[in-house]
Coordinates of C-alpha atoms in Angstrom, one line a residue:
X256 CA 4.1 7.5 -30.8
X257 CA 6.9 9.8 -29.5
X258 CA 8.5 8.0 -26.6
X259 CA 8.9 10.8 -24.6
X260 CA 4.9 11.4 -24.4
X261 CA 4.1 10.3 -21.0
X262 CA 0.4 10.9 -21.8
X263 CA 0.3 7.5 -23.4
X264 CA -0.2 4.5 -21.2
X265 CA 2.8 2.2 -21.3
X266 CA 0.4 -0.7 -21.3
X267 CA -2.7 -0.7 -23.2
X268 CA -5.6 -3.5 -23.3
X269 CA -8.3 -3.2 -26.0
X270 CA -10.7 -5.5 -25.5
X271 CA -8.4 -8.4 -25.3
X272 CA -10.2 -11.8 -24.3
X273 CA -8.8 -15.3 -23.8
X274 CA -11.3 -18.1 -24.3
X275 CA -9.4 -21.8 -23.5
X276 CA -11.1 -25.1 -25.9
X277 CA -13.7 -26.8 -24.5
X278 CA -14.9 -24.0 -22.3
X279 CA -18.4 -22.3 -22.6
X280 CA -17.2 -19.2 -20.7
X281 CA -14.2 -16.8 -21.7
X282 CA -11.5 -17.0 -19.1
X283 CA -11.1 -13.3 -19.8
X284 CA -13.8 -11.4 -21.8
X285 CA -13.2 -7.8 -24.0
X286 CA -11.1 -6.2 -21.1
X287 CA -9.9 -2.9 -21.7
X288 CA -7.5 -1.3 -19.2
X289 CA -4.7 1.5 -19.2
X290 CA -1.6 1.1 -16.8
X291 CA -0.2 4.9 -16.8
X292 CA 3.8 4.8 -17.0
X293 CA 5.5 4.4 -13.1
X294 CA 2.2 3.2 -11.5
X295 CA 2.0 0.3 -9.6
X296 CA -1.7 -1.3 -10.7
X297 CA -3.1 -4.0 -8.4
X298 CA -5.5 -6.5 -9.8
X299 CA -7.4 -8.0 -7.0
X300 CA -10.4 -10.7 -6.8
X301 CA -11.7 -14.0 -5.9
X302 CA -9.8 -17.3 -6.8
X303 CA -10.8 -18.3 -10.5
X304 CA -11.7 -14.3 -11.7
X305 CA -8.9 -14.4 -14.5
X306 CA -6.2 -11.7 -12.7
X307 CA -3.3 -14.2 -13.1
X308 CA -4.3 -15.1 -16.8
X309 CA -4.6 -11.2 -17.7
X310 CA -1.4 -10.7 -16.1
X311 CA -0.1 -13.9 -18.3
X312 CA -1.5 -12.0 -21.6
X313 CA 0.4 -8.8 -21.3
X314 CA 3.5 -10.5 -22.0
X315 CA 2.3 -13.4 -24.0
X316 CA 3.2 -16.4 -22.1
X317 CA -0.9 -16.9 -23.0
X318 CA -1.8 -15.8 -26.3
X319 CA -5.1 -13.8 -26.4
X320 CA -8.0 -15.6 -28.6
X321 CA -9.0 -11.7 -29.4
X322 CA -7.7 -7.8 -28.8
X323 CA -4.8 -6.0 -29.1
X324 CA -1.7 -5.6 -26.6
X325 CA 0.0 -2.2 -26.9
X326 CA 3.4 -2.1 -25.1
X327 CA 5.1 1.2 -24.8
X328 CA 3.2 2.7 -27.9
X329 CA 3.8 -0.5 -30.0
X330 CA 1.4 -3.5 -30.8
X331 CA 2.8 -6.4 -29.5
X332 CA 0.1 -8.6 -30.1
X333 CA 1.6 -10.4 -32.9
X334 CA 5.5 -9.6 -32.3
X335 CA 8.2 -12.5 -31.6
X336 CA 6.5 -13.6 -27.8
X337 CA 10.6 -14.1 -26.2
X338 CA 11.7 -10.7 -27.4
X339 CA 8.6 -8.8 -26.0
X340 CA 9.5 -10.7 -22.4
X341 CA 12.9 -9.5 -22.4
X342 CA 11.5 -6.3 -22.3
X343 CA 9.2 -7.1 -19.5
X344 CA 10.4 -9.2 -15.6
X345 CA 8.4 -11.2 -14.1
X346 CA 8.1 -12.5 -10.1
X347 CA 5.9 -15.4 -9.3
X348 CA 5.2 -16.8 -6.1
X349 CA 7.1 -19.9 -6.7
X350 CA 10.2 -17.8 -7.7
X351 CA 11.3 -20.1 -10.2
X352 CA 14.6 -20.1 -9.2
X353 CA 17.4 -22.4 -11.1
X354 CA 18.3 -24.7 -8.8
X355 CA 21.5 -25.7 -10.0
X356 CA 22.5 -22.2 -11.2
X357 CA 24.2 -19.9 -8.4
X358 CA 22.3 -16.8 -7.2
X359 CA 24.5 -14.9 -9.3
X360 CA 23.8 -16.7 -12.6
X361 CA 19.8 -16.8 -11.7
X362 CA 20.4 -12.4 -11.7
X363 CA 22.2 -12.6 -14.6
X364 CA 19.8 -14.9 -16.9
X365 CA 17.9 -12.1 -19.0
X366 CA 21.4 -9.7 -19.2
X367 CA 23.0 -12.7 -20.6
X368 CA 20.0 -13.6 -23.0
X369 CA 21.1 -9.9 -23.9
X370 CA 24.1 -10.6 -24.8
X371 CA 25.6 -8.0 -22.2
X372 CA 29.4 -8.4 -21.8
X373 CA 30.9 -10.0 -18.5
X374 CA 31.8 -7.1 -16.8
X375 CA 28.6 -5.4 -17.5
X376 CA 26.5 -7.9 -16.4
X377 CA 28.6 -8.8 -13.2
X378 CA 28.4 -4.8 -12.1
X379 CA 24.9 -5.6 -12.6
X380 CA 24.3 -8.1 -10.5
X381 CA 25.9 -6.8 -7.3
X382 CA 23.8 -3.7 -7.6
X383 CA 20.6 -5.9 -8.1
X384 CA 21.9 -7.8 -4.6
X385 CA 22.9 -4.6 -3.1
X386 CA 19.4 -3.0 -4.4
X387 CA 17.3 -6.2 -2.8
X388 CA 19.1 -6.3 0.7
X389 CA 21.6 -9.4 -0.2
X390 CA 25.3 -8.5 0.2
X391 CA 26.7 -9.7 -2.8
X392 CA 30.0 -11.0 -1.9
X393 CA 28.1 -13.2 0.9
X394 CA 25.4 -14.6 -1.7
X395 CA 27.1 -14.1 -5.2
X396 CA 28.0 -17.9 -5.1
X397 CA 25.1 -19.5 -3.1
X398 CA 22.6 -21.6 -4.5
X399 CA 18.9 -21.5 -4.5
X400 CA 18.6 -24.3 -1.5
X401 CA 20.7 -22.2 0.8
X402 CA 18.1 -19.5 0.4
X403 CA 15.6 -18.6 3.4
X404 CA 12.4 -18.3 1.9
X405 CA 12.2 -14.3 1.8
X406 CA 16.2 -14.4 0.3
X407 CA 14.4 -16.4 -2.3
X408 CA 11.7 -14.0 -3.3
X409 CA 14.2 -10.7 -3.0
X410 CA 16.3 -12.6 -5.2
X411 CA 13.5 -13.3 -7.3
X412 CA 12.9 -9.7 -7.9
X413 CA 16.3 -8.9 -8.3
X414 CA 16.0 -11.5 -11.4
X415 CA 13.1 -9.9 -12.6
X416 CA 15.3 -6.2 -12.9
X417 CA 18.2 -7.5 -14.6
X418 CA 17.8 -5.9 -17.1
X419 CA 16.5 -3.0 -16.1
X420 CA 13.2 -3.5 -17.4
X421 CA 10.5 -0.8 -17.8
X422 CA 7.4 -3.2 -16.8
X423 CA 7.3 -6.0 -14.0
X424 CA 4.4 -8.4 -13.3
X425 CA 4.4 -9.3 -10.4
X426 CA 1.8 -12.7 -9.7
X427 CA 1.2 -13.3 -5.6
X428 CA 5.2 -12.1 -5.4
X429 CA 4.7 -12.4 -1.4
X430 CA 1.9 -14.9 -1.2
X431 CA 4.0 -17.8 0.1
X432 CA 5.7 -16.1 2.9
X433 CA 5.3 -16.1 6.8
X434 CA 3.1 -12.7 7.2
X435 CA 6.0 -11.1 9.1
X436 CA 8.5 -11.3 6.6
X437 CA 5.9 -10.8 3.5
X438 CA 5.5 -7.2 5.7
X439 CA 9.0 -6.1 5.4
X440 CA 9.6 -7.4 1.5
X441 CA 6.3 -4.9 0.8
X442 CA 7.8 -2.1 2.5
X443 CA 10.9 -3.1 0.7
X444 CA 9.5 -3.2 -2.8
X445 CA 7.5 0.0 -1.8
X446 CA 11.1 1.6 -0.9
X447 CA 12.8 0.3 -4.1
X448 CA 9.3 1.3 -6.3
X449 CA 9.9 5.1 -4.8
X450 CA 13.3 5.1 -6.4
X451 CA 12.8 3.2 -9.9
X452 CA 9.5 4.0 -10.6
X453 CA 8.8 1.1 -12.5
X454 CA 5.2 0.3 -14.1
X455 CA 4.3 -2.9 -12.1
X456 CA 1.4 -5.0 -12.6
X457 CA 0.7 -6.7 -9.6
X458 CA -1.9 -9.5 -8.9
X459 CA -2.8 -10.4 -5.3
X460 CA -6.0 -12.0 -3.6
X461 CA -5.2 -10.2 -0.7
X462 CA -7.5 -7.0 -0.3
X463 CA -5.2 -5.8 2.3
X464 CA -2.3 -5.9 0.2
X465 CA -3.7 -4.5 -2.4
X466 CA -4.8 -1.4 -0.7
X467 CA -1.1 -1.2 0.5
X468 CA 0.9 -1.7 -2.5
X469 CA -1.6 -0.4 -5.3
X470 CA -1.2 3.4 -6.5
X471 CA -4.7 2.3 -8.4
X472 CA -6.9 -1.2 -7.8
X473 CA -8.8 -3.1 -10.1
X474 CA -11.5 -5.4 -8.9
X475 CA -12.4 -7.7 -11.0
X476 CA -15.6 -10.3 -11.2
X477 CA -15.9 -13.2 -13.3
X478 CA -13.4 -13.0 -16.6
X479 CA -11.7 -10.2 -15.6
X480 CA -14.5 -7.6 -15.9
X481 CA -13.7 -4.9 -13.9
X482 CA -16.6 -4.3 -11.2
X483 CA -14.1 -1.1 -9.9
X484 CA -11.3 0.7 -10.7
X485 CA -9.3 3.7 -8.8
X486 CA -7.1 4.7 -6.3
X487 CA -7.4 2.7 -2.7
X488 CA -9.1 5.5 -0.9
X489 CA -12.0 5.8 -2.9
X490 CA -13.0 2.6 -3.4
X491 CA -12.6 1.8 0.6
X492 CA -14.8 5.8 0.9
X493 CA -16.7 4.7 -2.3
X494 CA -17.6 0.5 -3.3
X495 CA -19.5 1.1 -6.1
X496 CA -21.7 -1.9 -5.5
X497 CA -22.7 -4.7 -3.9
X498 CA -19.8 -7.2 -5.2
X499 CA -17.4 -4.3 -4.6
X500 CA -18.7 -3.8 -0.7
X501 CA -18.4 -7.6 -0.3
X502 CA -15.0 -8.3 -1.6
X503 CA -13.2 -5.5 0.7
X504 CA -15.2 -6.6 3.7
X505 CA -16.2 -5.0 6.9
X506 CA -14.6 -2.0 8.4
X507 CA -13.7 -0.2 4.8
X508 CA -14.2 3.1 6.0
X509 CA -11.7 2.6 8.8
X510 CA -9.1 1.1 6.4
X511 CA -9.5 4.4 4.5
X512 CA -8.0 5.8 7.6
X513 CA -4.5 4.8 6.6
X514 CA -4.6 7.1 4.0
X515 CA -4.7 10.4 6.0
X516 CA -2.2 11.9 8.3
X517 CA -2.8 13.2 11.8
X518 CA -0.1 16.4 10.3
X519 CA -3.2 17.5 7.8
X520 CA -5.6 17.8 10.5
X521 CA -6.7 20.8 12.1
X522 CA -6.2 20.0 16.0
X523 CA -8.7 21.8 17.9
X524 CA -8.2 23.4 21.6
X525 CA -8.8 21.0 24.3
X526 CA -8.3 22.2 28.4
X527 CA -5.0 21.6 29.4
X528 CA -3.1 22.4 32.6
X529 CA 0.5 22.3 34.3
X530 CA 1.3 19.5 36.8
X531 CA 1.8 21.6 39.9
X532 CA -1.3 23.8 39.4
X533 CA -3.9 23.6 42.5
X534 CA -7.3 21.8 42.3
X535 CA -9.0 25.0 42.1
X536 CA -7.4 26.1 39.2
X537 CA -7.7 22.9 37.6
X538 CA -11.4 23.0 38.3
X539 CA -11.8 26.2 36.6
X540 CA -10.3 25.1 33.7
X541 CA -12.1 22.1 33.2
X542 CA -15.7 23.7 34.4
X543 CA -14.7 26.5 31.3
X544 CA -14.5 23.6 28.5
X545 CA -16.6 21.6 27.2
X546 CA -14.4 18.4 27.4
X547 CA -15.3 16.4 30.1
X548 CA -11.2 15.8 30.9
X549 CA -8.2 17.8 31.9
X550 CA -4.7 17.0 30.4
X551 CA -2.0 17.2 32.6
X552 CA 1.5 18.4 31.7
X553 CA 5.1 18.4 32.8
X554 CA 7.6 21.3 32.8
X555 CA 8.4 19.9 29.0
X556 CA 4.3 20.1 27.9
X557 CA 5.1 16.5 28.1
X558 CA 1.4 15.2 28.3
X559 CA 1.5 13.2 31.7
X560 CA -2.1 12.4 32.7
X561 CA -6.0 12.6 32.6
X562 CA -7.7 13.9 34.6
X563 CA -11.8 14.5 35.2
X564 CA -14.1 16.3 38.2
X565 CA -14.4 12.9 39.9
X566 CA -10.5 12.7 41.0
X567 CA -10.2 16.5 41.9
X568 CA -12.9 15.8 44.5
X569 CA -11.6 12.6 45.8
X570 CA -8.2 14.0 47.1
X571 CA -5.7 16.7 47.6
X572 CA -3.0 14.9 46.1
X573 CA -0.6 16.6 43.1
X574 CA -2.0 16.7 39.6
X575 CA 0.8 14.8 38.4
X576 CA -0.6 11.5 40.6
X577 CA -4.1 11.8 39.9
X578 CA -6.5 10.3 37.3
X579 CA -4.7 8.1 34.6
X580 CA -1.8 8.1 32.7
X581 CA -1.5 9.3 28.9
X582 CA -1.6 5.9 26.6
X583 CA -2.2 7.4 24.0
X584 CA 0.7 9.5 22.3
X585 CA 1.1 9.5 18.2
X586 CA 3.6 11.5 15.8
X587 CA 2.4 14.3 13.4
X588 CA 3.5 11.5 10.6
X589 CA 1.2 8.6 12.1
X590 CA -2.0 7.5 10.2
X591 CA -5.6 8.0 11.4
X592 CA -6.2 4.6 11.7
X593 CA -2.9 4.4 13.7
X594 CA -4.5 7.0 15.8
X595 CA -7.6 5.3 16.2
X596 CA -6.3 2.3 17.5
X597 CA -4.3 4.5 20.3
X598 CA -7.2 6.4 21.1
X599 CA -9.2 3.1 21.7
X600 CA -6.5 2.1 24.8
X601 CA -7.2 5.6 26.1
X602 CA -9.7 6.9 29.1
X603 CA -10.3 10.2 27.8
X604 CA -11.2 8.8 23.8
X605 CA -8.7 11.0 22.9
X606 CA -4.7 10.7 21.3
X607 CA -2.1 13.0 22.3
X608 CA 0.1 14.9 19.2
X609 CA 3.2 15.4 20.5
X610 CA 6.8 16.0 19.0
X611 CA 10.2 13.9 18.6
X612 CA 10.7 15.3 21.8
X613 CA 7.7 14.2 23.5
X614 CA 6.2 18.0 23.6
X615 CA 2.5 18.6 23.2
X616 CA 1.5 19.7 19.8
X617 CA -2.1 19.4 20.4
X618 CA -5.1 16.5 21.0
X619 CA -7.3 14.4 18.3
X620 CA -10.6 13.7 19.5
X621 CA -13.1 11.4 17.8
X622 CA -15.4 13.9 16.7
X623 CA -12.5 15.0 14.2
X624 CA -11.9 11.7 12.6
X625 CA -15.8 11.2 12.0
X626 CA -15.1 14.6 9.9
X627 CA -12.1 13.0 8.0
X628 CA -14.6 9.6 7.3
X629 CA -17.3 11.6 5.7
X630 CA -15.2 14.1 3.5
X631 CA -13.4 10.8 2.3
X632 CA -17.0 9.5 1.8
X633 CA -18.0 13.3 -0.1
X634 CA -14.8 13.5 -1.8
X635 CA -15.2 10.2 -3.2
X636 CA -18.5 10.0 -4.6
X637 CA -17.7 13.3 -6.2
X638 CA -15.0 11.7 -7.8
X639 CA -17.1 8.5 -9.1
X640 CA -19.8 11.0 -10.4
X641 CA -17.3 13.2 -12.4
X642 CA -14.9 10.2 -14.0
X643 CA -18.1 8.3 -14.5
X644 CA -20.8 10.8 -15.3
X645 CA -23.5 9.0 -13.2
X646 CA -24.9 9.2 -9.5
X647 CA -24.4 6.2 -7.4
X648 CA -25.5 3.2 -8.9
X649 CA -28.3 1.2 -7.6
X650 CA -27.5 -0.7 -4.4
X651 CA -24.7 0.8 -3.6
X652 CA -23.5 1.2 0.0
X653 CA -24.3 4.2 1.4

């Protein structure tokens, strides 16, 4: 294959299985599965499905009883095992760390397998510290113990890129990590992934992390058959089945949510008014819409509060006292589930749009993010029938 055909999957599966002695059942049985070059590919499912023992064939550190691996156009199936996993890093959630080797010599292990001069691999190894957050001259010398648990695990993936290899698998990477930490390495790794564009496999049990970190998900069932596979939106819009529906729990739809922007909606008009306005013409306005509240706004178009019919008959005092102050305030760049949640602390149901400088830029009501849930819901099903060729299976969520 010419390498420079970026048509080709770098990692190809054909109907590779892995049955262990002594058991009836194939630990993993005929999957096939491409991994398109720079794509990050999530394989997700419950404890025992065969994600970590897949992951574990593609660079041979388990043989495969039957199939063929194909690595970067090449099949690898029967090559030398240790020179196909130079090729390849690895991050487990154990880190595997040397302990009595410095953080330094841990970087450098696959670079000096390599045979990569001194200077070389030293150059490299500050970059890879630099790259993971770690200043180098501070933890160059330390040693695995003097680690916090998320230095471990950046360090750990700084390992894993010595060489600058074109694959990682990456096995529960963040799994053993307090939840506030395991946040920021994602966004990290989802930061560094931007810039290297690396093709990463990446096994998780965690439905929520898949849908984070995945440009495409895999669901797998017993022996690693895949029940679904596509991009995060559409299986949250679109669970193919019963199994599918189950595994990414309650409230799918609304995780969807964090896939869409409040910038590609169109806003519509909503009845608005300056804070030193009179009651009358505030009750004009509002009598005129069909909304049931009034926004209020400063001399900026700073959205300042609500306002409804009960309040402008209850006193004479400004518009700028009255009703109930705006809660709910999100950036063109925020997520509709981000929105959502703001709208849910606000009186009026509604989230105000505004600008870096706090200016107005217009109102999201409900209505248009029931609109966004069923085009995701459309737009997805189309999608299923056209890759697959078939209408929605039997017992699938509807």
């Amino acid at each position: 294959m010419n390498q420079s055909d970026t048509t080709e999957p770098m990692i190809r599966l054909d109907r590779v299985s892995k049955v262990y002695p002594g058991q009836s059942s194939p630990a993993v049985a005929e999957l096939s599965l491409d991994i398109a070059r720079g794509e990050v590919l999530v394989l997700v499912g419950p404890s025992g499905c065969g994600k970590s023992t897949t992951l574990r064939l593609i660079n041979r550190m388990i043989e495969p009883s039957n199939g063929r691996i194909i690595f970067d156009g090449e099949d690898v199936t029967g090559v030398n095992p240790d020179l196909l996993r130079r090729r390849i890093g690895y991050v487990i959630q154990q880190i595997g760390l040397f302990p009595h080797m410095t953080i330094a010599d841990n970087v450098a292990t696959v670079p000096r397998l390599l045979g990569w001069k001194k200077d070389k691999i030293r150059a490299r190894v500050d970059e890879l510290l630099d790259m993971v957050g770690l200043e180098p001259n501070v933890y160059r010398d330390r040693y695995p113990k003097e680690l916090s648990g998320g230095q471990a695990q950046r360090c750990g993936v700084a390992r894993a890129l010595g060489a600058d290899p074109e694959v990682l698998l990456m096995d529960e990477p963040f799994g053993a990590i307090d939840p506030i930490t395991r946040d920021r390495l994602q966004n990290e790794f989802l930061r560094l992934q931007s810039e290297l564009k690396k093709t990463i496999v990446f096994v998780t049990h965690d439905i929520d992390e898949a849908m984070k970190m995945g440009d495409r998900i895999a669901i797998l069932k017993e022996s690693s058959q895949i029940a679904q596979l596509d991009k995060p939106e559409h299986i949250l819009a679109y669970p193919v089945d019963d199994f599918v529906d189950d595994f990414i729990g309650s409230g799918s739809t609304l995780k969807g949510l964090s896939f869409e922007r409040v910038r590609d909606l169109e806003l519509s008009p909503y009845p608005m008014i300056r804070h030193n306005a009179g009651h009358a013409q505030a009750r004009r306005v509002l009598d005129e819409a069909p909304q049931r509240w009034l926004l209020v706004l400063d001399d900026m178009d700073r959205p300042l509060r609500w306002v409804n019919d009960s309040h402008l008959d209850r006193t004479d005092r400004p518009l700028r006292d009255l009703g109930h102050p705006v809660r709910a305030k999100v950036e063109p760049n925020a997520t509709l589930h981000d929105t959502l949640e703001a709208m849910l602390t606000s009186m009026a149901g509604c989230a105000c749009v505004i600008d870096k400088r706090g200016s107005l830029q217009g109102v999201v009501e409900i209505e248009a993010l029931t609109d966004v849930i069923r085009r995701l819901r459309a737009n997805a099903r189309k999608h299923y029938e056209d890759e697959n060729g078939q209408s929605q299976p039997t017992g699938t969520p509807s």
